[in-house]
Coordinates of C-alpha atoms and ligand atoms in Angstrom, one line a residue:
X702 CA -23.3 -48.5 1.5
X703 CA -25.4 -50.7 4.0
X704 CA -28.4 -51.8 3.9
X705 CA -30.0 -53.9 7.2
X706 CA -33.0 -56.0 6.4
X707 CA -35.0 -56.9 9.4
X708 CA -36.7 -60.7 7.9
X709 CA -38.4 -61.3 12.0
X710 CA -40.0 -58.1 11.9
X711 CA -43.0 -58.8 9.3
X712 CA -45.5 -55.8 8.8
X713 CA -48.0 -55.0 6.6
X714 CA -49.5 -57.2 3.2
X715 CA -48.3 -55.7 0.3
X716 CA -51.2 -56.3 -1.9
X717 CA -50.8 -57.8 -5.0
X718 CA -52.7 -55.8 -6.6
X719 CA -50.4 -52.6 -6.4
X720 CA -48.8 -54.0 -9.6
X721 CA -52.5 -53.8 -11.7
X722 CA -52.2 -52.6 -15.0
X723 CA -54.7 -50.4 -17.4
X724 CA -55.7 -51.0 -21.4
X725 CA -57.9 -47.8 -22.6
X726 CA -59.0 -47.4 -25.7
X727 CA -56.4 -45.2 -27.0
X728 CA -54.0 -45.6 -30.0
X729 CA -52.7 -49.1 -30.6
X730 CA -53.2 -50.7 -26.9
X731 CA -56.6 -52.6 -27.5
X732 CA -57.0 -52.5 -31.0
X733 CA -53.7 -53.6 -32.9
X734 CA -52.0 -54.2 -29.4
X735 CA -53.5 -56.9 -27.3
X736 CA -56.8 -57.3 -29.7
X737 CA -56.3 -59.0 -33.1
X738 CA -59.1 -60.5 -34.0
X739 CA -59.8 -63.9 -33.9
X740 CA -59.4 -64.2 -37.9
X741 CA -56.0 -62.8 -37.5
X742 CA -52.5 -64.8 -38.6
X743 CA -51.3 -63.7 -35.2
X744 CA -52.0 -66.6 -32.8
X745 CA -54.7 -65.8 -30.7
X746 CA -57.5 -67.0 -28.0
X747 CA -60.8 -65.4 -29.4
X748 CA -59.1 -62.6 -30.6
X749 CA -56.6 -62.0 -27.6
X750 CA -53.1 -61.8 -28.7
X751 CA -51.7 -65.3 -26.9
X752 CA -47.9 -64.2 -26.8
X753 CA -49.0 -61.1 -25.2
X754 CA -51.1 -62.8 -22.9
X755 CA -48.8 -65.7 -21.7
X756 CA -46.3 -62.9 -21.1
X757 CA -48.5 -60.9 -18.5
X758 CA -49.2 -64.1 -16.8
X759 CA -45.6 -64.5 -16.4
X760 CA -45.6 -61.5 -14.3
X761 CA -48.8 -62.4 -12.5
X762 CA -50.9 -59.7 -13.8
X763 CA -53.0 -58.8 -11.2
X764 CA -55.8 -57.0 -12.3
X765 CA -56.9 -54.7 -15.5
X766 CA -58.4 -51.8 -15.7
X767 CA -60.7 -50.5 -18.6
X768 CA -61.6 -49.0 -20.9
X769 CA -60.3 -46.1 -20.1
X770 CA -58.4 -43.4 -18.7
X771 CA -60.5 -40.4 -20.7
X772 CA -62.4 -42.6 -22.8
X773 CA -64.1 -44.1 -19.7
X774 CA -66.4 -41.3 -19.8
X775 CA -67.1 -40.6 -23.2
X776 CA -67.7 -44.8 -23.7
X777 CA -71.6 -46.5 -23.3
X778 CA -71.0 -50.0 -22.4
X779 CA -74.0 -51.1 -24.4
X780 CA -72.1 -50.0 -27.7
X781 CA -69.9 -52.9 -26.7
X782 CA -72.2 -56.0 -26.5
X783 CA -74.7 -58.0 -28.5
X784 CA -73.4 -59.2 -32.2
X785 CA -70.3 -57.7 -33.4
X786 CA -71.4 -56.8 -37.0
X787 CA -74.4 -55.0 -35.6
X788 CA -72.5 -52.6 -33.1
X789 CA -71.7 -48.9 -33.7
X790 CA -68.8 -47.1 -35.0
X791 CA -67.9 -44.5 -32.3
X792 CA -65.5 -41.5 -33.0
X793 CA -62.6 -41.8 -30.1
X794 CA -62.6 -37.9 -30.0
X795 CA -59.9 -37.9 -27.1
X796 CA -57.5 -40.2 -28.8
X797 CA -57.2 -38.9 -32.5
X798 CA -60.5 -39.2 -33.3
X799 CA -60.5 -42.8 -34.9
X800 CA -63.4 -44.9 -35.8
X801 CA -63.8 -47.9 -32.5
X802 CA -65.9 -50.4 -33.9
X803 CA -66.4 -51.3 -30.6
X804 CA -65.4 -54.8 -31.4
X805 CA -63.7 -55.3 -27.7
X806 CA -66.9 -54.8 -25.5
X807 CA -67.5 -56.2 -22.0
X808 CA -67.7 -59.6 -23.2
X809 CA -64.5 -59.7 -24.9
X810 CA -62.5 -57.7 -22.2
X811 CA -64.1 -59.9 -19.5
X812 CA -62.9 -62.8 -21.5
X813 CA -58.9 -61.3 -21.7
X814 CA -58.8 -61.4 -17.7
X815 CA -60.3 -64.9 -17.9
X816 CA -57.6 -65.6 -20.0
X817 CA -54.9 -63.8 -18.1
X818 CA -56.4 -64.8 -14.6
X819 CA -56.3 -61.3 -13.6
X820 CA -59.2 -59.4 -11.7
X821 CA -60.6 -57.0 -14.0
X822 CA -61.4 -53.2 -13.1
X823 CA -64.1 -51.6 -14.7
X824 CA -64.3 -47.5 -15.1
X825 CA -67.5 -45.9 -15.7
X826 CA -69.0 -43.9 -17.4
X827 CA -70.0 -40.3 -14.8
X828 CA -68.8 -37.5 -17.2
X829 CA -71.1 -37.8 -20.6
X830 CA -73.4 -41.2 -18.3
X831 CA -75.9 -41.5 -15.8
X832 CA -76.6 -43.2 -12.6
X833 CA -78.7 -45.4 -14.6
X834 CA -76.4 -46.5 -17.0
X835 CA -73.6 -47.6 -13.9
X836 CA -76.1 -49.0 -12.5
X837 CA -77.5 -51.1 -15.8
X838 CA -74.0 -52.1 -16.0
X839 CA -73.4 -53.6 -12.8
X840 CA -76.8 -55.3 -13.0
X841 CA -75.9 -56.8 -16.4
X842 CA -72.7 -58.3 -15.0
X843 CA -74.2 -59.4 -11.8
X844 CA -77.8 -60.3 -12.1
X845 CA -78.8 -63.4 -12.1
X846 CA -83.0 -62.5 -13.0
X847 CA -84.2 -60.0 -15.3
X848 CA -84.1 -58.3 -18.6
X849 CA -80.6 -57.5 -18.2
X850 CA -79.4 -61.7 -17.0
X851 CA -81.6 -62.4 -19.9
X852 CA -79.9 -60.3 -22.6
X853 CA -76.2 -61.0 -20.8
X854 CA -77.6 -65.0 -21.4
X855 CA -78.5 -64.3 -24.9
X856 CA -74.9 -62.6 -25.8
X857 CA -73.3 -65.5 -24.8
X858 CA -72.7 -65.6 -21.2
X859 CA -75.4 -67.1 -18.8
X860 CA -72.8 -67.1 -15.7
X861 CA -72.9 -63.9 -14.1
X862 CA -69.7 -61.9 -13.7
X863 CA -68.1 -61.2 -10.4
X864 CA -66.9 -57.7 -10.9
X865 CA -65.3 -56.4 -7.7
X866 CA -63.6 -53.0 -9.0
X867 CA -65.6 -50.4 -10.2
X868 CA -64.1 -46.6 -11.1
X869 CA -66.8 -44.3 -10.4
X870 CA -65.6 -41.6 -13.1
X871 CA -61.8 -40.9 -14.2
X872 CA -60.5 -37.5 -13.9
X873 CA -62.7 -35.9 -13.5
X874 CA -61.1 -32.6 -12.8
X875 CA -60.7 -32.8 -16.8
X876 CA -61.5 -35.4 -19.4
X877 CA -63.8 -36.8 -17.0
X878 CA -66.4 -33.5 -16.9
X879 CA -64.0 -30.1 -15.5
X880 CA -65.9 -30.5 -12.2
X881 CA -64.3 -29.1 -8.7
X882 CA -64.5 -31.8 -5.9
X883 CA -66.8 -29.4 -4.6
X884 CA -69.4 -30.5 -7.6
X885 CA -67.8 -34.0 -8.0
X886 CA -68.5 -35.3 -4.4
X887 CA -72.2 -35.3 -4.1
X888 CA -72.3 -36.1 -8.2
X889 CA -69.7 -39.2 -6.6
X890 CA -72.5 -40.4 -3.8
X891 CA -75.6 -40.2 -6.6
X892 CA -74.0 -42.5 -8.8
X893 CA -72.4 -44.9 -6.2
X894 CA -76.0 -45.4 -4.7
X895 CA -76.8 -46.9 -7.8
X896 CA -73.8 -49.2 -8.5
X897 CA -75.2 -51.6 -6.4
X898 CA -73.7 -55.1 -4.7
X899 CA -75.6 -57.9 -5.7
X900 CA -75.4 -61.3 -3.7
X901 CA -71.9 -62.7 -3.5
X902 CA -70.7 -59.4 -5.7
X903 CA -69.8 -56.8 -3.2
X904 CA -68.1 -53.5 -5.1
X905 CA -65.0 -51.9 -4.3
X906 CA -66.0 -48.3 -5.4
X907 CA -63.2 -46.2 -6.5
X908 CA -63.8 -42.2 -6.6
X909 CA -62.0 -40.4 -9.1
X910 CA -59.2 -38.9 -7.4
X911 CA -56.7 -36.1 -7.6
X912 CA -54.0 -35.4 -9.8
X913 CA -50.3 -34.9 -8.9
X914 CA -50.5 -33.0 -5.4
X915 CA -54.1 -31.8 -4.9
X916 CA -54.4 -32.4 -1.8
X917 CA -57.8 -30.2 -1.4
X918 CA -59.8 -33.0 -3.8
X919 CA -58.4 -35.8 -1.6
X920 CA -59.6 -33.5 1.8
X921 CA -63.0 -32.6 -0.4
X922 CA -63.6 -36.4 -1.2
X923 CA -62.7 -37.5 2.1
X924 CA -65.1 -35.0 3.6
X925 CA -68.3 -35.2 1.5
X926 CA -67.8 -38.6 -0.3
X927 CA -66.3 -41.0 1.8
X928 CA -69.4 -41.0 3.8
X929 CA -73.1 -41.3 3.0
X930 CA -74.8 -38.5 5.7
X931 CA -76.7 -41.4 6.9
X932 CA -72.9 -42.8 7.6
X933 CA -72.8 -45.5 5.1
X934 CA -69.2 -45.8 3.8
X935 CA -69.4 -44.7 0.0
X936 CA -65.9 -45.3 -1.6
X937 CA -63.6 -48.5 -0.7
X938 CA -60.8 -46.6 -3.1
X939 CA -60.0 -43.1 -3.8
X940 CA -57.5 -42.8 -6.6
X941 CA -54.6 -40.7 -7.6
X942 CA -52.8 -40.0 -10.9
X943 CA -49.8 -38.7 -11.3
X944 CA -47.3 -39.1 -14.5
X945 CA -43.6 -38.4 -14.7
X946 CA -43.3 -35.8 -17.2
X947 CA -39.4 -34.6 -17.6
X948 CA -38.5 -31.7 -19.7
X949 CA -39.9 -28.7 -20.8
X950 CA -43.2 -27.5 -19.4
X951 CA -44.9 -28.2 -22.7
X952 CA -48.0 -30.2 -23.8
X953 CA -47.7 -32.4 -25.2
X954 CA -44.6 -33.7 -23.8
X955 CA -40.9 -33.1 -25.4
X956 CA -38.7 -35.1 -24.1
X957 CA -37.2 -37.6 -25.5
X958 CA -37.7 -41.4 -24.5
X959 CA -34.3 -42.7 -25.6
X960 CA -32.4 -39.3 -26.8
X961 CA -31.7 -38.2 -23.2
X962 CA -28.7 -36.9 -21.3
X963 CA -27.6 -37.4 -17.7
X964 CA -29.8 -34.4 -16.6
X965 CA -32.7 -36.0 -18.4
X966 CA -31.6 -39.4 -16.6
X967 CA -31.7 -37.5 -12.8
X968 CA -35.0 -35.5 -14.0
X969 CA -36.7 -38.6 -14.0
X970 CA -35.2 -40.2 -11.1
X971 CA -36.1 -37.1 -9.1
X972 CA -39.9 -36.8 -10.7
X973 CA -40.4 -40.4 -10.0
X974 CA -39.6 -40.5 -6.4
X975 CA -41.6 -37.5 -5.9
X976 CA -44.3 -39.8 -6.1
X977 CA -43.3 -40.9 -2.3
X978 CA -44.5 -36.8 -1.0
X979 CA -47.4 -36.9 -3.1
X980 CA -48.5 -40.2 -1.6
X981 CA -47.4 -39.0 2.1
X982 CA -49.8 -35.7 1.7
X983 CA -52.6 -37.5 0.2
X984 CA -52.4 -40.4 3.1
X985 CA -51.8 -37.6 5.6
X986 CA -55.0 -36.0 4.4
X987 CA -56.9 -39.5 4.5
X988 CA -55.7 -40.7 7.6
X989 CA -57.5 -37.7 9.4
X990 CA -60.9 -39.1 8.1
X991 CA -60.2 -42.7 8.2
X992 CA -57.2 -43.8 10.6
X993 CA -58.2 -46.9 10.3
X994 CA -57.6 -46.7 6.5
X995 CA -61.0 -48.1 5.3
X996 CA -60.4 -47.0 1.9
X997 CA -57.5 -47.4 0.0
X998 CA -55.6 -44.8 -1.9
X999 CA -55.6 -46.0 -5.8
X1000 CA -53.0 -44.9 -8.0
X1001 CA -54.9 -45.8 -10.7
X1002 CA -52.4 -44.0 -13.5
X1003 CA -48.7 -43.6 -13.1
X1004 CA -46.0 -44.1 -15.3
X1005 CA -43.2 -41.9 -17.3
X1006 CA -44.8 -40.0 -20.5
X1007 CA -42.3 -38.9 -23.3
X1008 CA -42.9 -37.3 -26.2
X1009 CA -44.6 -40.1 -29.0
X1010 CA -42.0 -42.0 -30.7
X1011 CA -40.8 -40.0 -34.0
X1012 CA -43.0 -40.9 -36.9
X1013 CA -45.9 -42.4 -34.7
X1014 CA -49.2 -40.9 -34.7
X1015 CA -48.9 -38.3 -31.4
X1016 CA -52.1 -39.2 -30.3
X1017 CA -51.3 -42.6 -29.7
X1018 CA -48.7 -42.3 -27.1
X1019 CA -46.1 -44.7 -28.6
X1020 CA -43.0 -44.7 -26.7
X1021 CA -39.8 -46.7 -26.5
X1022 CA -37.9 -47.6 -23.2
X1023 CA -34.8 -47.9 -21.4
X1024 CA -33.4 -48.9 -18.5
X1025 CA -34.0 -45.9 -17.3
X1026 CA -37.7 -46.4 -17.3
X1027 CA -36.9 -50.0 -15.5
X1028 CA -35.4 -47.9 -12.7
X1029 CA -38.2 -45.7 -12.4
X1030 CA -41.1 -48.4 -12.3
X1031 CA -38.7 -50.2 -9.6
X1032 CA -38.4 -46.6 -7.6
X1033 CA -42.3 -46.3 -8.2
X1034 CA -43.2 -49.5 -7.1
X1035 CA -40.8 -49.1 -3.9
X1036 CA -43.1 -45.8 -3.1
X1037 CA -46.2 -48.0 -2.9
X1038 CA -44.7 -50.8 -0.9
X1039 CA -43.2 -48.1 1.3
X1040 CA -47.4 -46.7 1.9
X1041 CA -48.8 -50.0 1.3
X1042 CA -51.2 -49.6 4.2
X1043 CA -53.2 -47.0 2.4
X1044 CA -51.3 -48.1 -1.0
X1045 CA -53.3 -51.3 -2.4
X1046 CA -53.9 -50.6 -5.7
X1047 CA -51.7 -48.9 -8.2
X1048 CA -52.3 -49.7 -12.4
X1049 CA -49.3 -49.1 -14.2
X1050 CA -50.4 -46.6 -17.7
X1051 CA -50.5 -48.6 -19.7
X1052 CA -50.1 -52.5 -20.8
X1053 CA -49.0 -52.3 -24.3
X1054 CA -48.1 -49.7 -26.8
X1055 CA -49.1 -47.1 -24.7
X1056 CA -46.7 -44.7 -22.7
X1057 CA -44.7 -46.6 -19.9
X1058 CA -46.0 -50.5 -21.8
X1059 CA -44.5 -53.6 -20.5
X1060 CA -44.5 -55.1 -24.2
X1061 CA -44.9 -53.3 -27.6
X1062 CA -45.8 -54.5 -30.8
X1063 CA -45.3 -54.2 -34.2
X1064 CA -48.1 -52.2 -36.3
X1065 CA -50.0 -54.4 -38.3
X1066 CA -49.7 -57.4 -35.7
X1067 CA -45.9 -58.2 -36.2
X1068 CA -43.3 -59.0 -33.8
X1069 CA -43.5 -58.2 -29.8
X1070 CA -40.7 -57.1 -27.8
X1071 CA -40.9 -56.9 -24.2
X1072 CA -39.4 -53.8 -22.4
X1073 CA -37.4 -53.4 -19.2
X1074 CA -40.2 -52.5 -17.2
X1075 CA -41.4 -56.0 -17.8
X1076 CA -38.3 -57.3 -16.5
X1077 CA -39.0 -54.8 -13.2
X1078 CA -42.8 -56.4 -12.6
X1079 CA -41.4 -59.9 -13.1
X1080 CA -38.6 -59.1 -10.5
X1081 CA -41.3 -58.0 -8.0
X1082 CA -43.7 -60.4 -8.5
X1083 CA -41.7 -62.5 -5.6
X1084 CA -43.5 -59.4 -3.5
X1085 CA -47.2 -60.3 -4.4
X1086 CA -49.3 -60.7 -1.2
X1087 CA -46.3 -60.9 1.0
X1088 CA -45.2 -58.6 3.6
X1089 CA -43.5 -55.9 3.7
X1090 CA -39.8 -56.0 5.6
X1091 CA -38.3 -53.0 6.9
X1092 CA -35.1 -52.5 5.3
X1093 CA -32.8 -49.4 6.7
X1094 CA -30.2 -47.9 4.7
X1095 CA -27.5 -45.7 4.9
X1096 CA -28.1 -44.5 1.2
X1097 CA -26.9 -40.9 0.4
X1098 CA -29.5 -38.6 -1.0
X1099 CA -29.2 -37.2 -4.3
X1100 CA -30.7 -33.4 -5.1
X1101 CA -31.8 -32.6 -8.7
X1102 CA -33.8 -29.2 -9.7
X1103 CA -34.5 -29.1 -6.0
X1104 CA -36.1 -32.5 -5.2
X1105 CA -34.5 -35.3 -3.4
X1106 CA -33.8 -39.0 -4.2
X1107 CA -32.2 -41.8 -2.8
X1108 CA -29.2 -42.8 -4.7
X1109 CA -30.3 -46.4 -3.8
X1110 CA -33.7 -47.5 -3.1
X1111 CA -34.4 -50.7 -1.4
X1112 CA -37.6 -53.0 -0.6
X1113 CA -37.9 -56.5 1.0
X1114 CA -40.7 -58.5 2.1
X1115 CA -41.6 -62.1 3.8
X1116 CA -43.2 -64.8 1.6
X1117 CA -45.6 -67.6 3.2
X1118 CA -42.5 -69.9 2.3
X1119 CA -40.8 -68.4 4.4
X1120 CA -38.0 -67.2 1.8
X1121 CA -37.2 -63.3 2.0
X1122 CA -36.9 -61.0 -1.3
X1123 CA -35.0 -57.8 -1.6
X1124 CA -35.5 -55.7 -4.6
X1125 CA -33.2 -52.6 -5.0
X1126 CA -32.2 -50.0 -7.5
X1127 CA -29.2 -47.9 -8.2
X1128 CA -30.7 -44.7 -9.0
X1129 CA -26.6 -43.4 -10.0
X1130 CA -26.3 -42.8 -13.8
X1131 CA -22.7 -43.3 -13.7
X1132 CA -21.6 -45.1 -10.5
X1133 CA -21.9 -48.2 -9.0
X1134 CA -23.3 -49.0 -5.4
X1135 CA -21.5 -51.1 -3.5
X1136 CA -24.0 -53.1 -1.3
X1137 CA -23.4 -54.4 2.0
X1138 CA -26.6 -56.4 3.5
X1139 CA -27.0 -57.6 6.7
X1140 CA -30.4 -59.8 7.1
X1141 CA -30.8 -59.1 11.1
X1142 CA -30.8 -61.7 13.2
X1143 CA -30.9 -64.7 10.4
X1144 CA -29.0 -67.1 8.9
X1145 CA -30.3 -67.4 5.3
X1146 CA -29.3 -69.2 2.4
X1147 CA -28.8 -67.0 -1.5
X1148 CA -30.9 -69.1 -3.7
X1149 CA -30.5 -66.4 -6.6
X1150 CA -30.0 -63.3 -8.0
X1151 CA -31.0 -61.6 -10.9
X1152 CA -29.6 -58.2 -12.3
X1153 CA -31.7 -55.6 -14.9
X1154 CA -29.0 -53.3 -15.8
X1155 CA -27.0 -51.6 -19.8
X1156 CA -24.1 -50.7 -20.4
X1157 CA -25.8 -48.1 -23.0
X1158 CA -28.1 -46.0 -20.8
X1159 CA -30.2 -45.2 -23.8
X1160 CA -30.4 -48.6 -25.2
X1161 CA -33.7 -50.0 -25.8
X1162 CA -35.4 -53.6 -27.0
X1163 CA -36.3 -53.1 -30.2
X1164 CA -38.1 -55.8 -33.0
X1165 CA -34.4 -56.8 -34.5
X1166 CA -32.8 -56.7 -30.9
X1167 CA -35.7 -58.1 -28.8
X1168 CA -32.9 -58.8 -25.3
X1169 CA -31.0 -55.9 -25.5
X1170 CA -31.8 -54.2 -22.0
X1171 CA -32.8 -57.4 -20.2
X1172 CA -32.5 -59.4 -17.0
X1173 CA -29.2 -61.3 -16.2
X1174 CA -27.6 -63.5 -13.4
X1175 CA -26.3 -60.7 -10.8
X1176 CA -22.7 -61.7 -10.5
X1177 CA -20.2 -61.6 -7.9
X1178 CA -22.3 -61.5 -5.0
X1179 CA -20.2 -62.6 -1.7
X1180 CA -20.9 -64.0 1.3
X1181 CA -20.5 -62.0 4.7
X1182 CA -20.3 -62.7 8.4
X1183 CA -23.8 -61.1 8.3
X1184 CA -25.4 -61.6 4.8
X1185 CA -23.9 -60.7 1.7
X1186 CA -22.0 -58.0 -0.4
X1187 CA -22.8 -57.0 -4.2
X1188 CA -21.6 -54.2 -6.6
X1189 CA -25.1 -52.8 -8.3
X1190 CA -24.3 -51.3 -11.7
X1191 CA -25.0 -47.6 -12.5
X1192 CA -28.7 -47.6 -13.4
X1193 CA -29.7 -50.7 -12.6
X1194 CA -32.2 -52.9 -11.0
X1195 CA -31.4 -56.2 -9.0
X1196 CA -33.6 -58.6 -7.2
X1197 CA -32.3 -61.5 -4.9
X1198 CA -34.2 -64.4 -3.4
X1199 CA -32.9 -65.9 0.3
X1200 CA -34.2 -68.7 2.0
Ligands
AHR1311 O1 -53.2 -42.7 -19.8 C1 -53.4 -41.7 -20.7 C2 -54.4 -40.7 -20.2 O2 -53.8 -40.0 -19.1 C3 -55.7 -41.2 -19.6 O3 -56.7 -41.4 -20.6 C4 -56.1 -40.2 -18.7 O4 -56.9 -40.7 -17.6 C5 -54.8 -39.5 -18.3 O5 -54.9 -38.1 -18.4

């Protein structure tokens, strides 16, 4: 098949921060995940698990968002700072009612994206909070006089914060309070007035946003949110989740993470890329408020959920991976690149342990294995903050259970070097693609290649086999009179760097 990339005809910035990630509260991502204390064997940087960190910096982590996902709004910041020994034990009634000890508070998290240089994103508190307590949140982390500067000095931090991303509420069509958008929007503009910018600390509100194709929140939000009646501009971000969840219409989810078949392989392929027609009907919607695109569409939560791994606690959302789950964050992250003019931030659910994890660790603080959607995000960090190449392709179109999907799926973009990057995926279970590329109108030089592909589709990295589904030289890549030819595996991801 052929695919023609176009390296003179630059468009948008794909923003790095479309490859964010998200750390709730919830089973073993905080606690027992990335958090291990800082009298832990493990080591660790105040208590931040240092493999695990130096292994999201290797794929230029972003941003972070916290704590939650539905704990967002059943979690008071304040539980969270001051002396550790002296703060409450909270029940985590979404996420199988264990005891948080609230060790990892704002302090501690805000230190982790210090650590990680990543921009942090905090979610608050609208379904069991108030105004005032958003609002006595951002003034703790921005205020420079006060009570609230004086207390933030006292607990160890006399610096104030610089906390761009804010979450006004998560989900809330559910966990975050069962409200229409009808009830949400105006609840949206009370609390928003009082997250307030402080001098050089401008928010980025996000509104929560809808899930899977609800078009009619999006058109609600956009309509009686996005605008203050006086015409102040209320939201920068309006966020969408929406999970791949194959199998049986069941909750909670059946289907296996690594016991799959060749239907369960094209199920995914074809839920994932539905993602690009719910993210053409919400920007569709948005673009008849705001052409311009002011505000951003969020996807704040994507990602493939599986049934738990067996023997794990169900409420945690353990799951393995494969490199079918590589193929599907590569298809994923091709969707945003494709919209990333109202695209520009997306946070992958979530960072460790929990559903679609780039690493997972052993219970108990053992070993760490990285999975093959860490090898995807390290592929496409060569996209961060560069823009976006059109790339056309002569791909055929594959049909499962009614929805469509490209057989191969392509991106490219321009980095201020100069050097162009192509990511593409073979979406084929069983076939290989034969790639011809032709970079339009430029001579350009191969400078490498990398594959992410398995001969054993259901293969996964485990403690004993840490490399067994990881990246690899791409081999056998020819030059052409107009770029180059390849063979992509069946199921595989490849990335290749021209200068
Ligand atoms: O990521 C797991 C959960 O999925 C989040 O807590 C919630 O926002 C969503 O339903």
């Amino acid at each position: 098949m052929k695919l023609t990339l176009h390296p003179a005809e630059p468009g948008p910035v794909i923003d790095k921060h479309i490859f964010g990630h998200f750390a709730e509260h919830l089973g073993r991502c905080v606690y027992d995940g990335l958090w291990v204390g800082e009298d832990s064997p493990v080591p660790n940087v105040r208590g931040w698990r240092s493999d695990l960190v130096a292994a999201l910096k290797k794929i230029r982590i972003p941003n972070l968002r916290w704590p939650g996902g539905c704990y967002a709004d059943d979690y008071h910041w304040r539980d969270g700072i001051g002396p550790r020994a002296k703060r409450p034990r909270r029940l985590n009634a979404h996420w199988g009612g264990v005891v948080d000890d609230n060790a990892v508070g704002t302090h501690e998290f805000l230190d982790l994206c210090e650590q990680l240089g990543c921009e942090p994103y905090l979610a608050a508190n609208v379904g069991s909070g108030s105004p005032r307590e958003v609002r006595e949140w951002v003034e703790y982390c921005h205020a420079t006089a006060g009570t609230l500067a004086d207390e933030r000095a006292a607990n160890g931090r006399k610096e104030p914060w610089k906390i761009r991303l804010w979450g006004i509420g998560n989900e809330t069509w559910g966990c975050g309070g069962n409200m229409t958008p009808e009830q949400y929007a105006p609840e949206y503009r009370r609390f928003a007035s009082y997250a307030r910018d402080f001098p050089g600390a401008p928010l980025y509100r996000v509104a929560s946003g809808a899930r899977n194709d609800d078009f009619h929140w999006t058109d609600v939000l956009m309509r009686d949110a996005f605008k203050a009646p006086l015409g102040a501009q209320m939201f920068q971000g309006l966020s969408l989740h929406y999970y791949v969840v194959p199998g049986p219409n069941t909750w909670p989810p059946a289907h296996s993470a690594t016991g799959f078949d060749e239907d369960g392989w094209k199920s995914v392929m074809a839920l994932g890329w539905k993602m690009d027609a719910i993210v053409r009907g919400h920007r569709a919607v948005m673009d008849r408020y705001d052409p311009e695109a002011r505000a951003a569409l969020v996807v704040d939560e994507w990602g493939a959920w599986y049934a738990a791994e067996p023997g794990t606690n169900p409420n945690f959302l353990y799951q393995q991976q494969t490199i079918r789950d590589g193929v599907l964050a590569a298809l994923t992250l091709n969707v945003f690149i494709n919209h990333c003019e109202r695209v520009r931030i997306a946070n992958l659910a979530q960072v460790v342990n929990v559903l679609q994890a780039v690493a997972l660790t052993e219970p108990g603080a053992g070993r760490f294995v990285l999975t093959p959607t860490w090898d995807v995000l390290a592929m496409y960090a060569a996209h961060h903050d560069a823009r976006r190449l059109p790339v056309h392709s002569d791909a055929a179109q594959h049909v499962h259970d009614g929805l469509t999907y490209p057989a191969v799926s392509a991106t490219a973009s321009l980095a201020a070097d100069g050097s162009v990057n192509l990511t593409v995926c073979n979406t084929d279970p069983a076939a290989s693609a034969e790639i011809d590329l032709t970079l339009a109108n430029r001579r350009a030089t191969l400078r490498s290649a990398s594959l992410l592909a398995s001969p054993v589709l259901t293969a996964c990295n485990t403690f004993d086999q840490p490399r067994a589904v990881t990246t690899r030289p791409l081999d056998g890549v020819r030059a052409t009179a107009t770029g180059v030819a390849f063979a992509l595996p069946p199921g595989s991801v490849a990335a290749l760097h021209f200068s």
